[in-house]
Coordinates of C-alpha atoms and ligand atoms in Angstrom, one line a residue:
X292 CA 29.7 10.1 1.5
X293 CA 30.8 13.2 -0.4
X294 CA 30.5 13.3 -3.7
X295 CA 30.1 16.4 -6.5
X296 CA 29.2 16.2 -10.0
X297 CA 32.5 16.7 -11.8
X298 CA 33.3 20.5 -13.2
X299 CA 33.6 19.4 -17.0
X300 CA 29.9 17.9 -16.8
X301 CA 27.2 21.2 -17.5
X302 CA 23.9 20.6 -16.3
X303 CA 21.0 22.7 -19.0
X304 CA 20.0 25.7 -17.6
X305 CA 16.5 24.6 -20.0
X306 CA 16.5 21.9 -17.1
X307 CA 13.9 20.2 -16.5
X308 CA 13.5 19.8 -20.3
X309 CA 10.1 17.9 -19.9
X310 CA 7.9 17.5 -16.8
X311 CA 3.9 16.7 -16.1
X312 CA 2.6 20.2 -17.3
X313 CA 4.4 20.0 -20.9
X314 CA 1.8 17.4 -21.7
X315 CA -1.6 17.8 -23.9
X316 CA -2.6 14.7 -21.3
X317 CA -2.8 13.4 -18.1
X318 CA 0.4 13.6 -16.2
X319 CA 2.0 13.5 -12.8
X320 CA 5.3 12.0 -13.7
X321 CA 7.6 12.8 -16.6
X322 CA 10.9 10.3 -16.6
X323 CA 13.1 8.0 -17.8
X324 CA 13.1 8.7 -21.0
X325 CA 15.2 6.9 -23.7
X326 CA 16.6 9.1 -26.5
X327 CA 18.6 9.0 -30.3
X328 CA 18.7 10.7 -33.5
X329 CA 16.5 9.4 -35.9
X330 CA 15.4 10.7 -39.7
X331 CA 17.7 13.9 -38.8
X332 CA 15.3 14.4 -35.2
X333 CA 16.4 14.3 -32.1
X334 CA 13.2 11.9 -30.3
X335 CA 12.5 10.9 -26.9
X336 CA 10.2 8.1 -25.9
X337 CA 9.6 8.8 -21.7
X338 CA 7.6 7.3 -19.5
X339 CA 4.8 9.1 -18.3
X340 CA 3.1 8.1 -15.3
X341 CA -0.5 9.1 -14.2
X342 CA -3.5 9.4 -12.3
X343 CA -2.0 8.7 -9.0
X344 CA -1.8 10.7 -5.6
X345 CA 0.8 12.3 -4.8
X346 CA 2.4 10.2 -2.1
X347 CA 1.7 6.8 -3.7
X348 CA 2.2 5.9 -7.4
X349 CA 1.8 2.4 -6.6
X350 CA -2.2 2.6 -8.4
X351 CA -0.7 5.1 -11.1
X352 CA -0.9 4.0 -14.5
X353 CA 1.8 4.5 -16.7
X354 CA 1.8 4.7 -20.6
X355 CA 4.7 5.9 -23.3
X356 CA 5.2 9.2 -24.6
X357 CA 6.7 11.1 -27.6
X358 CA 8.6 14.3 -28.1
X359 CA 10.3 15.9 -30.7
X360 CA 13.6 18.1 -31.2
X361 CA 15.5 20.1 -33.5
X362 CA 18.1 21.0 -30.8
X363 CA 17.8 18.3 -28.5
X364 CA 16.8 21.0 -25.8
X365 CA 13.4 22.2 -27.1
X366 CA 10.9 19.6 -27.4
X367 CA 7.5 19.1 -29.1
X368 CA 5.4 16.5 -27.5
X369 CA 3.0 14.4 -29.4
X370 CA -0.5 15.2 -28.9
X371 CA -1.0 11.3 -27.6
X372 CA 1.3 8.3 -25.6
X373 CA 2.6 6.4 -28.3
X374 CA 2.6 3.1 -25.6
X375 CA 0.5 2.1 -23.5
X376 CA -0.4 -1.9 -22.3
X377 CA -2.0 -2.8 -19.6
X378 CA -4.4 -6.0 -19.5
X379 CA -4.9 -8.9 -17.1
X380 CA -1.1 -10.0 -17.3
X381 CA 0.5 -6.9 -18.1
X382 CA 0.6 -3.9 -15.8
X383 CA 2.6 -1.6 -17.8
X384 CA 5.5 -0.8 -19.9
X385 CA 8.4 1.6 -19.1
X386 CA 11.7 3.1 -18.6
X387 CA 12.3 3.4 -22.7
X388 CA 15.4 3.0 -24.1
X389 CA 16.4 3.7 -28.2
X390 CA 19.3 2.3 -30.0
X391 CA 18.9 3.1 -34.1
X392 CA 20.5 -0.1 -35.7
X393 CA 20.6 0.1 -39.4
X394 CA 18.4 2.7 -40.1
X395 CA 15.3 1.1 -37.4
X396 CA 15.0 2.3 -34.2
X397 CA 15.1 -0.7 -31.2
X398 CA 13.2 0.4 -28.0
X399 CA 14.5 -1.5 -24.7
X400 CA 11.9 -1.8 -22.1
X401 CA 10.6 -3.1 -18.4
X402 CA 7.6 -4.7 -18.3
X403 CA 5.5 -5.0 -14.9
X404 CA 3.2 -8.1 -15.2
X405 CA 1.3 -10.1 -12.8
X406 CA 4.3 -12.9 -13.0
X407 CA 7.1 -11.0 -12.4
X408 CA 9.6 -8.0 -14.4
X409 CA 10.6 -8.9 -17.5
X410 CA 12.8 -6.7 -20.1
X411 CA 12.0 -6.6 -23.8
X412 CA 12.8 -5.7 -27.4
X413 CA 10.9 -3.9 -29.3
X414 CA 10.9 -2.7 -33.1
X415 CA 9.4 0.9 -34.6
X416 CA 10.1 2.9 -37.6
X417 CA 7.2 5.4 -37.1
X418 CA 6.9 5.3 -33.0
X419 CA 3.3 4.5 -33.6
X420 CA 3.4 0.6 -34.0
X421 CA 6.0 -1.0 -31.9
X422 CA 6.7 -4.9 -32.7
X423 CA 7.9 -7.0 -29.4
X424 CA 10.9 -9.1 -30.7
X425 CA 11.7 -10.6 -27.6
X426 CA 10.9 -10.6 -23.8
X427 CA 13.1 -12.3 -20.9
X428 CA 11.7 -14.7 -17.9
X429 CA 11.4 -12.5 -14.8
X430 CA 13.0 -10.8 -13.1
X431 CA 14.9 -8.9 -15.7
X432 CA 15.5 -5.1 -16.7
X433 CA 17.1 -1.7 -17.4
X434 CA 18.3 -3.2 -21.0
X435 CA 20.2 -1.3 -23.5
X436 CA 21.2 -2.4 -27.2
X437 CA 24.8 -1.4 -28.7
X438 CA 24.2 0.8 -31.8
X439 CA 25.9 -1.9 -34.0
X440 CA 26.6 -6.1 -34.3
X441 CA 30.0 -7.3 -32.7
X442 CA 31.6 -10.1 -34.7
X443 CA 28.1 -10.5 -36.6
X444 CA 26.1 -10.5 -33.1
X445 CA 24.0 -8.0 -31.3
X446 CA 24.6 -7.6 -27.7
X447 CA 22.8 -6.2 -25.2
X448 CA 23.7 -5.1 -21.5
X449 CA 20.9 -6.1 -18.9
X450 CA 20.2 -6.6 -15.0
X451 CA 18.9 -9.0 -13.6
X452 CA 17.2 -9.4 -10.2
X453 CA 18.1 -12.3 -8.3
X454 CA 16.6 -12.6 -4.9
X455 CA 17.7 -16.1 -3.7
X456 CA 20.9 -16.8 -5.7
X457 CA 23.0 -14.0 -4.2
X458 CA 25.4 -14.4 -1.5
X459 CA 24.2 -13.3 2.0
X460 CA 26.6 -10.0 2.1
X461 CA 24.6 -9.0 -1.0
X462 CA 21.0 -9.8 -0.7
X463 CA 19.8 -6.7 -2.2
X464 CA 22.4 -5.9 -4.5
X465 CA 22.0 -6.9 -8.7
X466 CA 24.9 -6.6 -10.9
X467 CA 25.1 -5.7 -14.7
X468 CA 25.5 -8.5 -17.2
X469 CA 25.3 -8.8 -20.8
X470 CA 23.6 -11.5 -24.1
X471 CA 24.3 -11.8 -27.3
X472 CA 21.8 -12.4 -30.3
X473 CA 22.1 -13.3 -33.5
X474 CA 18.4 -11.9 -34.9
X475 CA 17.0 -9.9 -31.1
X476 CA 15.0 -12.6 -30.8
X477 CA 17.1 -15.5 -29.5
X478 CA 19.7 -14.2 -26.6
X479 CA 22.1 -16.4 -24.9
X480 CA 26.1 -16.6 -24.3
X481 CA 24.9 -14.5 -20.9
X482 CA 27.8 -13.7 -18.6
X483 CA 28.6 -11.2 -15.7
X484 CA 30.4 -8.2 -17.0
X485 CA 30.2 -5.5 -14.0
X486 CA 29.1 -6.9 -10.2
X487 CA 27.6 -4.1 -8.1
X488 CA 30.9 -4.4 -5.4
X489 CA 32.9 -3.0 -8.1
X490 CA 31.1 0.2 -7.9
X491 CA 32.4 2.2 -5.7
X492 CA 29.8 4.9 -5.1
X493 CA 26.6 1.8 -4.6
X494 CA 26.0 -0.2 -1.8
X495 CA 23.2 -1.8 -3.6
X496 CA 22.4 -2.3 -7.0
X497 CA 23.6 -1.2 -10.3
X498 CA 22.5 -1.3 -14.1
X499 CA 22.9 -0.2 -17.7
X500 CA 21.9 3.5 -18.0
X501 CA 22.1 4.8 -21.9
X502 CA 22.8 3.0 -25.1
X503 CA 27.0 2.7 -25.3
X504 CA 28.8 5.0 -27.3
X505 CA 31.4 4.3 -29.5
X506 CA 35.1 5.8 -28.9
X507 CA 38.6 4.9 -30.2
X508 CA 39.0 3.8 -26.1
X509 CA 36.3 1.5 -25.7
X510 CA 32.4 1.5 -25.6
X511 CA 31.5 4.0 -23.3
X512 CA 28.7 3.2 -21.2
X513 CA 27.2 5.1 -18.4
X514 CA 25.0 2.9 -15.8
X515 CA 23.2 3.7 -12.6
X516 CA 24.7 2.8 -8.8
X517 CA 22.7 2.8 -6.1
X518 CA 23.4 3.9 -2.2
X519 CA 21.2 3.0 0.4
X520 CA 21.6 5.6 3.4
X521 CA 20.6 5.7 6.9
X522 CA 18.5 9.1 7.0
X523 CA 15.5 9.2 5.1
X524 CA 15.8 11.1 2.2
X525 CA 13.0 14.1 0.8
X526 CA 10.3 12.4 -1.5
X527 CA 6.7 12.6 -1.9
X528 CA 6.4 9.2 0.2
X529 CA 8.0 8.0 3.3
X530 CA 10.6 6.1 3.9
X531 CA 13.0 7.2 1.2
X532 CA 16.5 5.9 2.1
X533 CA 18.5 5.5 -1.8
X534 CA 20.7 7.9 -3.8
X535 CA 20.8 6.8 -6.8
X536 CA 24.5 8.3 -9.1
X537 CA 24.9 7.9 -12.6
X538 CA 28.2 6.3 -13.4
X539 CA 30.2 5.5 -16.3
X540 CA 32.1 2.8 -17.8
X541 CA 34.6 1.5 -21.0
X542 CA 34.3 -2.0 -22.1
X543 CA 36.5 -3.3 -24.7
X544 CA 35.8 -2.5 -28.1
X545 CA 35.9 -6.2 -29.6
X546 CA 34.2 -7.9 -26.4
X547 CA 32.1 -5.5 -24.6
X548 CA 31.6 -8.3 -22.0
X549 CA 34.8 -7.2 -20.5
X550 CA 35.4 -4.0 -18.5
X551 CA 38.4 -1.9 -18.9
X552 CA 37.7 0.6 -16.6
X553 CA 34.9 2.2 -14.1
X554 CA 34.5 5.6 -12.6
X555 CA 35.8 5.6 -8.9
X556 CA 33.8 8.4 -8.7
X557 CA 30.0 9.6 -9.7
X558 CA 29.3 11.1 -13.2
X559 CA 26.3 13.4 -12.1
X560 CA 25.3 13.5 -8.7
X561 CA 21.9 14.6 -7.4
X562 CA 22.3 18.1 -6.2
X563 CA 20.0 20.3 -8.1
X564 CA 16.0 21.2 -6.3
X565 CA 14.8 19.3 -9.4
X566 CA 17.3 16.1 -8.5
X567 CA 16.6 16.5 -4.5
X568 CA 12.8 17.0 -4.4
X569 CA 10.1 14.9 -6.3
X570 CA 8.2 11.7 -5.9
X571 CA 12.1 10.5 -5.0
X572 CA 14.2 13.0 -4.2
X573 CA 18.2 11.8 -5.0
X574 CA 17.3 10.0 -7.9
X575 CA 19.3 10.7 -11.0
X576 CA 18.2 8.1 -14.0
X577 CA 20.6 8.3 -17.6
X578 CA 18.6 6.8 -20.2
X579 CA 20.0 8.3 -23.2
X580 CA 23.7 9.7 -24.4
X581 CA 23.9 11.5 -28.2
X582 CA 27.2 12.3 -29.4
X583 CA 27.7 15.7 -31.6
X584 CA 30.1 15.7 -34.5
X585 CA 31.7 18.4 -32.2
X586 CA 32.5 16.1 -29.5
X587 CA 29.5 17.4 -27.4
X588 CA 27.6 13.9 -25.6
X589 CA 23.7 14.9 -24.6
X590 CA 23.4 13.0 -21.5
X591 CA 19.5 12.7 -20.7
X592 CA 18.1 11.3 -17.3
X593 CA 15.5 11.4 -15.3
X594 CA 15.6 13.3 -12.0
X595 CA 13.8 12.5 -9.0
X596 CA 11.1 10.3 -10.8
X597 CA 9.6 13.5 -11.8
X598 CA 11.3 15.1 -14.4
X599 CA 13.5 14.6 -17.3
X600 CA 16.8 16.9 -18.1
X601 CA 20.2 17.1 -19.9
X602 CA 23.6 17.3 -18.9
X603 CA 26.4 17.9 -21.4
X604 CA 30.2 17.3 -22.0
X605 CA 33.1 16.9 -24.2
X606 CA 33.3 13.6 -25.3
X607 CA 37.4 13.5 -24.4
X608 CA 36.5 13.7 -20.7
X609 CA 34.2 11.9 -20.0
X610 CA 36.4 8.8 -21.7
X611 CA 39.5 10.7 -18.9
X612 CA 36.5 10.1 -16.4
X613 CA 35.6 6.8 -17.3
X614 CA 39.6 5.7 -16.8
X615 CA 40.3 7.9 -14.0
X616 CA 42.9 10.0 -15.2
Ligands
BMA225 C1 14.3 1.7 -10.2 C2 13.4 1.7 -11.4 C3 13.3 3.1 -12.0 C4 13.2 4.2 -11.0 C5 14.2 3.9 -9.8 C6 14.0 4.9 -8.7 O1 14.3 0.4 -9.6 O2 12.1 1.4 -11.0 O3 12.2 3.2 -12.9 O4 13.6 5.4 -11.6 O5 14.0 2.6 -9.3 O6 12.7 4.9 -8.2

């Protein structure tokens, strides 16, 4: 498997934009952060995980923080998380990801608790309170929301985790599906829109990555794939064996439950020191896509569990990309 980030795609020089020593508190992780323009800001929510030893975050504790931008590449960070739960039931929050609807900002999240993963909708207009709209039954995750209502619904792409229902060939493997709701409180209408198979760079699973993007050729999404391989991979722990691509993807424009075209082949490969070494080396994570008025898209992800960066394009091909042209 040989794959290269495509030339057209410019990863920051500035990367990593954020990592552990950037914050005024305790830090070993930065990550995963979920991104938008909001009150004429650029602002980033990330997850921020802490306190744990270096070859095992399973005891870490993980809380939300906030950072600032007038560029989208410099960033100021809050002097405190703006997120943190953790009591009997709930472990933590994380993996953030914004979608300003109507002038309020909607944060997707994953939520760890003692019964199982569940994905959630949350409501902020100062990133200080957040109000929890909705939360799914386990296991559930890696939500985004489209910036606007379709035919007076919003919709939402999502990913489950079903471990008994899936067909023998693909234990491990969890496809991309999406709800609708009329208020993002109530979701239903659920159907499959991308299974994992489809993907041609994941052998494994696959989810939403950033909030969609509107163009004249469909919603462009990008989403995460997954490759197990057989050597072990570098990472802070053992036993590291997943590459994890982010890829991209139009749906249709009036029913974004049906896909017009995939990438065949990766959008940003892991390739850089600060994509290949970390707590998990080969792990590229898009949580966040901004497009300029010039036809510049921000893509922001997480690399390696450790840090978060920024890769950039032109809008035009990355919808080529997405179609394979
Ligand atoms: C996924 C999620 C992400 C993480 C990735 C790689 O399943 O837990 O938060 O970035 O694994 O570890």
């Amino acid at each position: 498997m040989e794959f290269k980030t495509p030339e057209f795609i410019k990863k920051s020089p500035c990367n990593p934009l954020l990592s552990a020593t950037d914050l005024p508190y305790a830090s070993s992780l930065v990550f995963n952060a979920g991104v938008t323009k909001y009150n004429g800001k650029y602002v980033m929510v990330f997850r921020n995980d802490y306190n744990m030893k270096r070859e095992d975050r399973s005891h870490a504790q993980t809380n939300l923080g906030l950072a600032t931008s007038d560029d989208g590449i410099h960033w100021t960070v809050a002097p405190k998380p703006c997120w943190a739960v953790s009591d009997d039931e709930i472990r933590r929050v994380y993996d953030p990801r914004l979608t300003v609807i109507d002038g309020k900002c909607y944060v997707c999240f994953a939520m760890d608790t003692k019964h199982g993963l569940r994905g959630g909708v949350a409501m902020t207009e100062d990133f200080d309170k957040f109000e929890i709209l909705s939360l799914s039954a386990p296991d559930n995750r890696n939500m985004v929301l489209f910036p606007e209502k379709i035919k007076g619904m919003f919709l939402r792409l999502e990913r489950p985790l079903p471990v008994y229902g899936r067909d023998a060939n693909h234990k491990e493997s969890f496809d991309l599906w999406c709800s609708f709701s009329p208020d993002l409180r109530f979701w239903g209408d659920t159907s499959l829109v991308l299974p994992a198979e489809n993907v041609a760079y994941a052998n494994s699973k696959i989810g939403p990555g950033a909030p969609p993007i509107k163009t004249k050729d469909g919603w462009l999404c990008a989403i995460h794939a997954v490759t197990k391989v057989e050597e072990e991979l570098p990472a802070w722990h053992a036993n590291w064996h997943k590459v994890y691509f982010a890829g991209l993807m139009l749906l249709d424009l009036d029913d974004p439950s049906k896909v017009l075209s995939v990438s065949k082949k990766p959008l940003l490969v892991p390739e850089e020191p600060y994509e290949l070494d970390g707590f998990r080396g080969s792990v590229i994570f898009p949580g966040g896509m901004i497009l300029e008025d010039s036809g510049e898209v921000k893509i922001y992800y997480g690399a390696a569990d450790t840090v978060e960066c920024l890769a950039t394009a032109d809008v035009n091909d990355l919808v080529k990309f997405a179609k394979n042209e």
